[in-house]
Amino acid sequence: MQLDEEAEAMRRGAHGRARQWAIEHQLRVGRYFGAQQMVRVDQAHIMADTESLGAVGVDWLESLAALPPEERRVRIPTITDPRGTDFTRTAALRHEEWMLDLERRAIAAFEAMGILMTNTCINYQTIMPPVFGEHVAYGDTGVVIYCNSVLGARSNFEGGPSALAAGLTGRTPSYGFHLDQQRRGSLLVELSWQPDALHEWGALGGVVGRLAGDYWRVPVLTGLRQAPTSDQMKHFGAAMASFGSVAMFHIEGVTPECRSLADVFDGGMPPERHRVTPDDVQRLLASYNDGADGVDVVVFSAPQLSLLEMQQVADLLDGRRVVTPLLAITSPQVKPDADRLGLTARIEAAGATVLSGMCFYQSYAREMAEAHGWKRLVTNSAKLTNIIGGYGYRPVLLSAEQCVEAACQGCIP
Amino acid sequence: MTEFLARSAMGAPVRGTAMVASDGFSARYDLDRIKGVFVRPGHKLEGRAYSGMILVMDRAKGGVATAWMLREMASRGIVPAALVFNTVNPIMVQGAAFGDITMMSGFDVDITQVVQDGAVVELDTTPDRKLLRIIG
């Protein structure tokens, strides 16, 4: 890989040990993918909950944070994905002191590096959305697929260490979705209908993700009657990334790089065609229903809720009372508005819990299951249903209305 | 001895027993990392212990956490000896680089169909070779 003069200096250690580690890490990754050079990036976004980091990861972060300021501080705006707890609700979550200690240590290390603790996976709705053509280094697969597809920004999936490396160097290896050729369509998905509810958009993302099934394939949808909303795109993309490791999609006439199919298939025929029907979505929804009707916990999360989703949950809970725990999880940026507008109070008046700055599956989900005796989890997030089985839960994917009914009745409606 | 040329490889040479499945892999989605067992319901390796095995899988799946988790797993010694895929995503490569885990991917055949579960294999990761050899 070719490095410019400054990057070569980083490699030699002239810019300190943190940047030397970062550029070496980027070279290893870049060489694996045949990258020829680095590309400068304007923002980095780090996924680094402590359940993933473990004590060894936190120790490592602290070793960087202990370096002199000129060595340890990031060079570009660098923000964070959700943390592993909501510090205002640790008792209710039954998060133990050792978890909180790891979280505090990780936060202190990140802050020492000049990283902004935004703690959100919806930064494209709340912080500073990247613009068309902007190169960024984002963690969280849902963030990457949204920004590549809906906004036309350019990022690969950047895991925590790589996003941190990008923050330290201001660069990332130029391969994958930084390059024009990787952003072309791989398969055409024809629809003759359009989902409505968010869980259906998520389920459609799951179906398309499974069809693509590969990071390097880019699905192209055609046949939608109207442009989806930001929240619909959010659930659609997050599920597609989760089910299929997909990092980009196009929707004909909607997403910015696909005004027409010719734009993404180079004027030729799609190499592969599929038709997806409402039955395909219903089959995916049904696959999570094992016929039992008990409910242990209802979760709105993954991705964190927008202000409009918070309003929907508040509207559905007005005048109701939950008998099963219901968690509504949002970002630290949305939460003050939800408080100011009375949404938090309305949700909590029903006995539900509003959390912020965390995301359910990134917050010691296995330990929470054991501490609370939670097994059967109801959610409207297709992404969460795909992930949470690995933590010992039996998820059910329902509409927001059905989720609230499940929480109020204590059983699947 | 049969051998297959990979397009990409990193890490130290490894010899060990292959655990093979035509399925995806994510440290976050699929594993009980404390016990070292595949636990995701429906996964083709559900219930099997992976520590010290050379995992031969179809593809790397989503879940950026894997980039941290491979190093954490290695620190406890409950980690695969190496990872072999038909197709990888950046997360798995970043995690292998960060965790110093041997990895190999990209073959002219479906590697999950030509390596038998339980076979002894050797990964030669030298830059000019990048070979998976079936020893026995």
Coordinates of C-alpha atoms in Angstrom, one line a residue:
Chain A
M1 CA 0.0 0.0 0.0
Q2 CA 1.1 3.5 -0.8
L3 CA 1.3 5.9 2.2
D4 CA 1.7 9.6 2.0
E5 CA 4.5 11.3 3.8
E6 CA 2.5 12.0 7.0
A7 CA 1.2 8.4 7.1
E8 CA 4.8 7.1 6.6
A9 CA 5.8 9.3 9.6
M10 CA 3.0 7.7 11.7
R11 CA 4.3 4.3 10.7
R12 CA 7.8 5.2 11.8
G13 CA 6.4 6.4 15.2
A14 CA 7.1 10.1 14.6
H15 CA 3.5 10.8 15.7
G16 CA 3.5 8.6 18.7
R17 CA 2.7 5.1 19.7
A18 CA -1.1 5.2 19.3
R19 CA -0.9 6.4 15.7
Q20 CA 1.9 3.9 15.0
W21 CA -0.3 1.1 16.1
A22 CA -3.3 2.6 14.2
I23 CA -1.5 2.8 10.9
E24 CA 0.0 -0.7 11.2
H25 CA -3.4 -2.1 12.0
Q26 CA -4.8 -0.3 8.9
L27 CA -2.0 -1.7 6.8
R28 CA -2.8 -5.2 7.8
V29 CA -6.5 -4.8 7.0
G30 CA -5.8 -2.9 3.8
R31 CA -3.4 -5.5 2.5
Y32 CA -5.8 -8.3 3.2
F33 CA -8.3 -6.6 0.9
G34 CA -5.8 -5.5 -1.7
A35 CA -6.1 -1.8 -1.0
Q36 CA -3.7 0.4 -2.9
Q37 CA -3.8 3.4 -0.7
M38 CA -5.5 5.2 2.2
V39 CA -8.4 7.6 1.9
R40 CA -8.9 10.5 4.2
V41 CA -12.1 10.4 6.4
D42 CA -14.0 13.2 8.1
Q43 CA -15.7 11.4 10.9
A44 CA -15.2 8.1 12.9
H45 CA -17.9 6.3 14.9
I46 CA -16.7 3.6 17.4
M47 CA -18.7 0.6 18.6
A48 CA -17.1 -0.3 22.0
D49 CA -19.6 -1.6 24.6
T50 CA -17.7 -3.3 27.4
E51 CA -19.4 -6.7 26.9
S52 CA -17.6 -6.8 23.6
L53 CA -14.3 -5.2 24.8
G54 CA -14.0 -7.4 27.9
A55 CA -11.5 -6.5 30.6
V56 CA -8.6 -7.1 28.1
G57 CA -10.1 -4.5 25.7
V58 CA -10.6 -1.9 28.4
D59 CA -7.0 -2.5 29.6
W60 CA -5.8 -1.9 26.1
L61 CA -7.8 1.3 25.7
E62 CA -6.4 2.5 29.0
S63 CA -2.9 1.9 27.7
L64 CA -3.6 4.3 24.9
A65 CA -5.2 6.8 27.2
A66 CA -2.1 6.8 29.4
L67 CA 0.0 8.2 26.5
P68 CA 0.8 11.9 26.4
P69 CA -2.0 14.1 25.0
E70 CA -0.3 14.8 21.7
E71 CA 0.0 11.0 21.1
R72 CA -3.4 9.8 22.3
R73 CA -5.9 12.4 21.0
V74 CA -7.9 11.6 17.8
R75 CA -7.4 13.8 14.8
I76 CA -11.0 13.9 13.4
P77 CA -14.4 14.1 15.1
T78 CA -14.9 10.7 16.6
I79 CA -18.1 9.6 18.3
T80 CA -19.4 6.5 20.0
D81 CA -22.1 3.9 19.5
P82 CA -24.3 2.9 22.5
R83 CA -22.7 2.0 25.8
G84 CA -23.4 -1.1 27.9
T85 CA -25.7 0.6 30.4
D86 CA -27.8 3.6 31.3
F87 CA -26.1 4.9 34.4
T88 CA -29.4 6.3 35.7
R89 CA -31.1 2.9 35.6
T90 CA -28.5 0.4 36.6
A91 CA -30.5 -1.1 39.5
A92 CA -33.6 -1.6 37.4
L93 CA -31.4 -3.3 34.7
R94 CA -29.7 -5.3 37.4
H95 CA -26.3 -4.4 35.9
E96 CA -23.6 -5.4 38.4
E97 CA -20.8 -3.3 39.7
W98 CA -18.1 -5.0 37.7
M99 CA -20.0 -4.1 34.5
L100 CA -20.3 -0.5 35.6
D101 CA -16.7 -0.4 36.5
L102 CA -15.7 -1.5 33.1
E103 CA -18.0 1.0 31.5
R104 CA -16.6 3.9 33.6
R105 CA -13.0 2.9 32.8
A106 CA -13.8 2.7 29.0
I107 CA -15.5 6.0 29.1
A108 CA -12.6 7.7 30.9
A109 CA -10.2 6.3 28.4
F110 CA -12.2 7.4 25.4
E111 CA -12.6 10.9 26.9
A112 CA -8.9 11.1 27.4
M113 CA -8.5 10.4 23.7
G114 CA -10.8 13.3 22.8
I115 CA -13.7 11.1 21.7
L116 CA -17.2 12.5 22.0
M117 CA -19.4 10.1 24.0
T118 CA -22.5 10.4 21.9
N119 CA -23.5 6.8 22.7
T120 CA -25.8 6.5 19.7
C121 CA -26.5 4.2 16.8
I122 CA -28.7 6.8 15.1
N123 CA -26.1 9.5 14.6
Y124 CA -27.4 9.9 11.1
Q125 CA -30.7 11.1 12.6
T126 CA -29.3 13.1 15.5
I127 CA -25.7 14.2 15.4
M128 CA -24.2 15.2 12.0
P129 CA -25.3 13.1 9.0
P130 CA -22.5 12.7 6.4
V131 CA -23.1 14.3 3.0
F132 CA -23.1 12.6 -0.4
G133 CA -19.7 11.4 -1.4
E134 CA -18.2 12.0 2.1
H135 CA -15.7 9.3 3.2
V136 CA -16.2 8.3 6.8
A137 CA -15.2 5.4 9.1
Y138 CA -18.4 4.2 10.9
G139 CA -19.0 1.4 13.2
D140 CA -22.4 -0.2 13.8
T141 CA -23.6 -2.0 10.7
G142 CA -27.0 -0.1 10.8
V143 CA -25.2 3.2 10.7
V144 CA -23.0 2.1 7.8
I145 CA -25.8 0.7 5.6
Y146 CA -28.0 3.8 6.2
C147 CA -25.2 6.3 5.4
N148 CA -24.0 4.4 2.3
S149 CA -27.4 3.8 0.9
V150 CA -29.7 6.7 1.9
L151 CA -27.1 9.5 2.1
G152 CA -24.5 8.4 -0.4
A153 CA -21.7 8.6 2.0
R154 CA -18.8 6.1 1.8
S155 CA -17.9 3.7 4.6
N156 CA -17.0 0.1 5.2
F157 CA -18.1 -1.7 8.4
E158 CA -15.4 -0.4 10.7
G159 CA -15.2 -2.4 13.9
G160 CA -14.2 -0.7 17.1
P161 CA -10.4 -1.0 16.8
S162 CA -10.5 0.1 13.1
A163 CA -12.8 3.0 13.8
L164 CA -10.5 4.1 16.5
A165 CA -7.5 3.7 14.2
A166 CA -9.3 5.9 11.7
G167 CA -9.9 8.5 14.4
L168 CA -6.2 8.5 15.2
T169 CA -4.9 8.7 11.7
G170 CA -7.7 10.5 9.9
R171 CA -7.5 7.8 7.2
T172 CA -8.8 4.4 6.4
P173 CA -7.8 1.8 3.8
S174 CA -9.4 2.5 0.4
Y175 CA -11.2 -0.6 -0.5
G176 CA -14.8 -1.8 -0.6
F177 CA -17.5 0.8 -0.4
H178 CA -15.0 3.7 -0.7
L179 CA -14.6 2.7 -4.3
D180 CA -17.1 3.3 -7.2
Q181 CA -17.1 -0.3 -8.5
Q182 CA -18.2 -1.8 -5.1
R183 CA -21.3 0.4 -5.1
R184 CA -22.8 -1.1 -8.3
G185 CA -25.9 -3.3 -8.0
S186 CA -25.5 -7.1 -7.6
L187 CA -29.1 -8.4 -7.6
L188 CA -32.5 -6.9 -8.4
V189 CA -35.3 -7.3 -5.9
E190 CA -38.7 -6.7 -7.5
L191 CA -41.6 -5.6 -5.3
S192 CA -45.2 -5.1 -6.2
W193 CA -46.3 -3.9 -2.8
Q194 CA -44.9 -1.7 0.0
P195 CA -44.6 -2.5 3.7
D196 CA -46.1 0.0 6.2
A197 CA -45.2 -0.8 9.8
L198 CA -41.6 -0.6 11.0
H199 CA -41.5 -4.3 11.9
E200 CA -42.6 -5.2 8.3
W201 CA -39.8 -3.0 6.9
G202 CA -37.4 -4.8 9.2
A203 CA -38.7 -8.1 8.1
L204 CA -38.3 -7.1 4.5
G205 CA -34.8 -6.1 5.2
G206 CA -34.2 -9.5 6.7
V207 CA -35.6 -11.3 3.6
V208 CA -33.5 -9.2 1.3
G209 CA -30.4 -9.6 3.5
R210 CA -30.7 -13.3 3.4
L211 CA -31.1 -13.2 -0.4
A212 CA -27.9 -11.1 -0.7
G213 CA -26.2 -12.9 2.1
D214 CA -22.8 -11.3 1.5
Y215 CA -21.1 -8.1 2.4
W216 CA -19.9 -7.6 -1.1
R217 CA -23.3 -7.8 -2.8
V218 CA -25.6 -4.8 -3.2
P219 CA -29.3 -5.4 -3.5
V220 CA -31.3 -3.0 -5.7
L221 CA -35.1 -2.7 -5.0
T222 CA -37.6 -1.7 -7.6
G223 CA -41.4 -1.3 -7.4
L224 CA -41.9 0.8 -4.3
R225 CA -44.8 3.2 -4.6
Q226 CA -43.4 6.0 -2.5
A227 CA -40.2 6.9 -0.7
P228 CA -39.9 5.3 2.8
T229 CA -39.5 7.4 5.8
S230 CA -36.2 7.8 7.7
D231 CA -37.4 5.3 10.4
Q232 CA -38.6 2.8 7.8
M233 CA -35.2 3.0 6.1
K234 CA -33.5 2.7 9.5
H235 CA -35.3 -0.6 10.3
F236 CA -35.0 -1.9 6.8
G237 CA -31.3 -1.3 6.5
A238 CA -30.4 -2.4 10.0
A239 CA -32.1 -5.7 9.5
M240 CA -30.6 -6.2 6.1
A241 CA -27.1 -5.6 7.5
S242 CA -27.8 -7.9 10.4
F243 CA -29.3 -10.8 8.4
G244 CA -27.0 -10.6 5.5
S245 CA -23.9 -8.6 6.4
V246 CA -25.0 -6.2 3.7
A247 CA -23.5 -2.7 3.7
M248 CA -25.4 -1.0 1.0
F249 CA -28.6 -1.1 -1.0
H250 CA -30.3 1.0 -3.7
I251 CA -33.9 1.7 -4.2
E252 CA -34.8 2.8 -7.7
G253 CA -35.9 6.5 -7.7
V254 CA -35.3 6.9 -4.0
T255 CA -31.7 6.5 -3.0
P256 CA -29.2 9.0 -4.5
E257 CA -27.1 6.8 -6.6
C258 CA -30.0 5.0 -8.3
R259 CA -32.3 7.4 -10.1
S260 CA -32.9 4.6 -12.5
L261 CA -31.7 0.9 -12.7
A262 CA -29.3 1.9 -15.5
D263 CA -27.3 3.9 -12.9
V264 CA -26.4 0.8 -10.9
F265 CA -26.4 -1.9 -13.5
D266 CA -24.2 0.1 -15.9
G267 CA -27.1 0.1 -18.4
G268 CA -27.1 -3.7 -18.6
M269 CA -29.3 -6.4 -17.3
P270 CA -29.2 -7.3 -13.6
P271 CA -27.1 -10.4 -13.1
E272 CA -29.8 -11.9 -10.7
R273 CA -33.5 -11.2 -10.2
H274 CA -35.8 -12.0 -7.3
R275 CA -39.4 -11.2 -6.5
V276 CA -40.3 -10.7 -2.9
T277 CA -43.9 -10.8 -1.8
P278 CA -45.8 -10.1 1.4
D279 CA -45.9 -13.9 1.9
D280 CA -42.1 -13.9 2.2
V281 CA -42.2 -11.3 4.9
Q282 CA -45.0 -13.1 6.7
R283 CA -43.0 -16.3 6.6
L284 CA -40.0 -14.6 8.3
L285 CA -42.4 -13.1 10.9
A286 CA -43.9 -16.5 11.5
S287 CA -40.6 -18.2 11.9
Y288 CA -40.1 -16.4 15.2
N289 CA -43.5 -17.5 16.6
D290 CA -43.3 -20.9 18.3
G291 CA -46.9 -20.9 19.3
A292 CA -46.3 -20.2 23.0
D293 CA -48.1 -17.1 24.4
G294 CA -46.0 -16.1 27.4
V295 CA -43.9 -12.9 27.4
D296 CA -41.1 -12.0 29.7
V297 CA -40.0 -8.6 28.4
V298 CA -41.0 -6.2 25.6
V299 CA -38.2 -4.2 24.0
F300 CA -38.2 -1.2 21.7
S301 CA -34.5 -0.9 20.6
A302 CA -32.0 -1.8 17.9
P303 CA -31.7 0.8 16.5
Q304 CA -32.4 3.4 19.3
L305 CA -35.8 5.0 18.9
S306 CA -36.2 8.3 17.1
L307 CA -38.3 11.0 18.6
L308 CA -41.2 9.9 16.3
E309 CA -40.9 6.3 17.5
M310 CA -40.9 7.6 21.1
Q311 CA -44.1 9.4 20.3
Q312 CA -45.7 6.3 18.9
V313 CA -44.9 4.3 22.0
A314 CA -46.3 7.0 24.2
D315 CA -49.5 7.2 22.1
L316 CA -49.9 3.4 22.4
L317 CA -49.4 3.4 26.1
D318 CA -51.7 6.3 27.0
G319 CA -54.3 5.2 29.6
R320 CA -52.7 1.7 29.7
R321 CA -50.7 -0.2 32.4
V322 CA -48.0 -2.7 31.6
V323 CA -47.9 -6.0 33.5
T324 CA -44.7 -7.2 31.7
P325 CA -41.5 -5.0 31.6
L326 CA -41.5 -2.8 28.6
L327 CA -38.2 -1.0 27.8
A328 CA -38.1 1.9 25.3
I329 CA -34.5 2.7 24.5
T330 CA -33.4 5.9 22.8
S331 CA -30.3 8.0 22.3
P332 CA -28.9 10.7 24.7
Q333 CA -29.8 13.3 22.0
V334 CA -33.5 12.2 21.7
K335 CA -34.1 11.7 25.4
P336 CA -34.0 15.4 26.5
D337 CA -36.6 16.2 23.8
A338 CA -38.7 13.2 24.8
D339 CA -38.5 14.6 28.4
R340 CA -39.3 18.1 27.3
L341 CA -42.2 17.1 25.2
G342 CA -43.7 14.8 27.9
L343 CA -43.2 11.6 26.0
T344 CA -41.0 10.0 28.7
A345 CA -43.5 10.9 31.4
R346 CA -46.4 9.4 29.4
I347 CA -44.4 6.1 28.7
E348 CA -43.4 5.8 32.3
A349 CA -46.9 6.6 33.6
A350 CA -47.9 3.3 32.1
G351 CA -45.2 1.5 34.2
A352 CA -42.8 1.2 31.3
T353 CA -39.1 2.2 31.4
V354 CA -37.3 4.7 29.2
L355 CA -33.6 4.2 28.8
S356 CA -31.0 6.2 26.9
G357 CA -27.4 5.8 25.7
M358 CA -27.5 2.0 25.5
C359 CA -29.0 -0.6 23.2
F360 CA -30.5 -3.8 24.5
Y361 CA -28.2 -6.3 22.8
Q362 CA -25.1 -4.3 23.6
S363 CA -25.9 -4.0 27.3
Y364 CA -25.0 -7.4 28.9
A365 CA -28.1 -9.0 27.4
R366 CA -27.2 -12.5 28.6
E367 CA -26.6 -11.4 32.1
M368 CA -29.9 -9.4 32.1
A369 CA -31.7 -12.5 31.0
E370 CA -30.2 -14.5 33.8
A371 CA -30.8 -11.8 36.5
H372 CA -34.4 -11.2 35.5
G373 CA -35.4 -14.6 34.3
W374 CA -36.1 -13.3 30.8
K375 CA -36.4 -15.7 28.0
R376 CA -39.2 -14.8 25.7
L377 CA -38.6 -11.3 24.3
V378 CA -41.2 -9.4 22.2
T379 CA -40.0 -6.6 19.9
N380 CA -40.8 -4.7 16.7
S381 CA -37.1 -4.8 15.7
A382 CA -36.2 -7.4 13.2
K383 CA -32.5 -6.7 13.9
L384 CA -33.0 -7.6 17.5
T385 CA -34.8 -10.8 16.8
N386 CA -31.9 -11.9 14.6
I387 CA -29.3 -11.1 17.2
I388 CA -30.8 -12.0 20.5
G389 CA -31.2 -15.7 20.1
G390 CA -27.5 -16.0 20.6
Y391 CA -28.0 -14.6 24.1
G392 CA -30.4 -17.3 25.1
Y393 CA -33.7 -15.4 24.4
R394 CA -36.6 -16.7 22.3
P395 CA -37.6 -13.5 20.3
V396 CA -41.0 -12.8 18.7
L397 CA -41.3 -10.1 16.0
L398 CA -44.5 -8.1 16.2
S399 CA -45.9 -4.7 15.4
A400 CA -45.5 -1.8 17.8
E401 CA -49.2 -2.1 18.6
Q402 CA -48.9 -5.8 19.3
C403 CA -45.8 -5.3 21.4
V404 CA -47.7 -2.8 23.7
E405 CA -50.6 -5.2 23.9
A406 CA -48.2 -8.0 24.9
A407 CA -46.8 -5.8 27.6
C408 CA -50.3 -4.8 28.9
Q409 CA -51.8 -8.3 28.7
G410 CA -48.7 -10.3 29.7
C411 CA -49.1 -12.6 26.7
I412 CA -48.9 -12.6 22.9
P413 CA -52.1 -10.9 21.6
Chain B
M1 CA -2.2 -34.4 0.4
T2 CA -4.7 -32.0 -1.1
E3 CA -4.2 -28.2 -1.0
F4 CA -6.2 -25.2 -1.9
L5 CA -4.9 -21.7 -2.8
A6 CA -6.5 -18.8 -0.9
R7 CA -6.6 -15.2 -2.2
S8 CA -5.9 -13.7 1.2
A9 CA -4.3 -14.8 4.5
M10 CA -3.0 -13.3 7.7
G11 CA -1.4 -14.5 10.9
A12 CA 0.9 -17.3 11.8
P13 CA 0.9 -20.8 10.2
V14 CA -1.5 -23.2 12.0
R15 CA -2.1 -26.9 12.0
G16 CA -5.2 -28.4 13.7
T17 CA -8.6 -30.1 13.4
A18 CA -11.2 -28.5 11.1
M19 CA -14.7 -27.8 12.3
V20 CA -16.7 -27.3 9.1
A21 CA -20.1 -25.9 8.4
S22 CA -21.8 -24.3 5.4
D23 CA -23.1 -21.5 7.6
G24 CA -22.2 -18.0 8.6
F25 CA -20.2 -16.8 11.6
S26 CA -20.4 -14.0 14.1
A27 CA -18.9 -14.0 17.5
R28 CA -21.7 -11.9 18.8
Y29 CA -24.7 -13.6 17.1
D30 CA -23.6 -17.3 17.3
L31 CA -21.5 -18.0 20.4
D32 CA -21.6 -18.4 24.1
R33 CA -18.1 -17.0 24.4
I34 CA -17.7 -17.8 28.1
K35 CA -18.4 -21.5 27.5
G36 CA -16.8 -21.6 24.1
V37 CA -19.9 -23.2 22.4
F38 CA -22.0 -22.3 19.4
V39 CA -25.4 -21.5 20.9
R40 CA -27.4 -19.7 18.2
P41 CA -30.6 -21.8 17.6
G42 CA -30.5 -23.4 14.1
H43 CA -26.8 -22.8 13.5
K44 CA -25.2 -25.8 11.9
L45 CA -22.6 -26.0 14.7
E46 CA -25.2 -25.4 17.5
G47 CA -24.0 -27.1 20.7
R48 CA -20.4 -27.7 19.5
A49 CA -17.3 -26.4 21.3
Y50 CA -15.0 -24.4 19.1
S51 CA -11.9 -23.7 21.2
G52 CA -8.7 -24.7 19.5
M53 CA -10.5 -25.8 16.3
I54 CA -9.8 -24.4 12.8
L55 CA -13.3 -23.1 11.9
V56 CA -14.1 -23.6 8.2
M57 CA -17.2 -21.6 7.4
D58 CA -19.0 -20.2 4.4
R59 CA -19.0 -16.5 5.3
A60 CA -18.5 -13.8 8.0
K61 CA -21.7 -12.2 9.2
G62 CA -22.7 -8.8 10.5
G63 CA -22.0 -7.6 14.0
V64 CA -19.1 -5.2 14.4
A65 CA -18.5 -6.5 17.9
T66 CA -16.6 -9.4 16.5
A67 CA -13.7 -7.0 15.9
W68 CA -13.2 -6.6 19.7
M69 CA -14.4 -10.1 20.7
L70 CA -11.8 -12.2 19.0
R71 CA -9.0 -10.5 21.0
E72 CA -11.1 -10.9 24.2
M73 CA -11.7 -14.6 23.4
A74 CA -8.0 -15.1 22.7
S75 CA -7.1 -13.5 26.1
R76 CA -9.0 -16.2 27.9
G77 CA -7.7 -19.0 25.6
I78 CA -11.2 -20.0 24.5
V79 CA -10.9 -19.1 20.8
P80 CA -10.7 -21.0 17.5
A81 CA -7.1 -21.7 16.4
A82 CA -7.9 -20.1 13.0
L83 CA -10.7 -18.9 10.8
V84 CA -11.2 -20.0 7.2
F85 CA -14.0 -18.6 5.1
N86 CA -15.2 -18.6 1.5
T87 CA -16.1 -14.9 2.0
V88 CA -15.1 -12.5 4.7
N89 CA -16.4 -9.0 5.6
P90 CA -14.2 -6.3 7.0
I91 CA -15.2 -6.9 10.6
M92 CA -13.8 -10.4 10.7
V93 CA -10.6 -9.3 9.1
Q94 CA -10.3 -6.3 11.5
G95 CA -10.9 -8.6 14.4
A96 CA -8.4 -11.1 13.3
A97 CA -5.8 -8.3 12.8
F98 CA -6.5 -6.9 16.2
G99 CA -6.7 -10.3 18.0
D100 CA -3.7 -11.8 16.1
I101 CA -5.9 -14.7 14.9
T102 CA -4.8 -16.6 11.8
M103 CA -7.3 -16.2 8.9
M104 CA -7.6 -17.3 5.3
S105 CA -10.3 -16.7 2.7
G106 CA -11.3 -16.7 -0.9
F107 CA -10.9 -20.0 -2.8
D108 CA -11.7 -21.3 -6.2
V109 CA -13.9 -24.0 -4.6
D110 CA -16.5 -23.9 -1.9
I111 CA -14.1 -24.7 0.9
T112 CA -16.8 -26.0 3.2
Q113 CA -17.5 -28.8 0.7
V114 CA -14.0 -30.0 0.1
V115 CA -12.7 -30.1 3.8
Q116 CA -14.3 -32.8 5.8
D117 CA -15.5 -32.0 9.4
G118 CA -12.8 -33.4 11.7
A119 CA -10.0 -33.4 9.1
V120 CA -6.5 -32.3 10.1
V121 CA -5.6 -29.2 8.1
E122 CA -2.6 -26.9 7.8
L123 CA -2.8 -23.2 7.0
D124 CA 0.3 -22.0 5.3
T125 CA 0.0 -18.2 5.5
T126 CA 3.3 -17.2 4.0
P127 CA 2.6 -14.3 1.5
D128 CA 3.7 -16.2 -1.6
R129 CA 1.7 -19.4 -0.7
K130 CA -1.6 -18.8 1.2
L131 CA -2.5 -22.5 1.1
L132 CA -4.9 -24.7 3.0
R133 CA -3.6 -28.3 3.1
I134 CA -5.6 -31.3 4.1
I135 CA -3.2 -33.5 6.0
G136 CA -5.4 -36.3 7.1

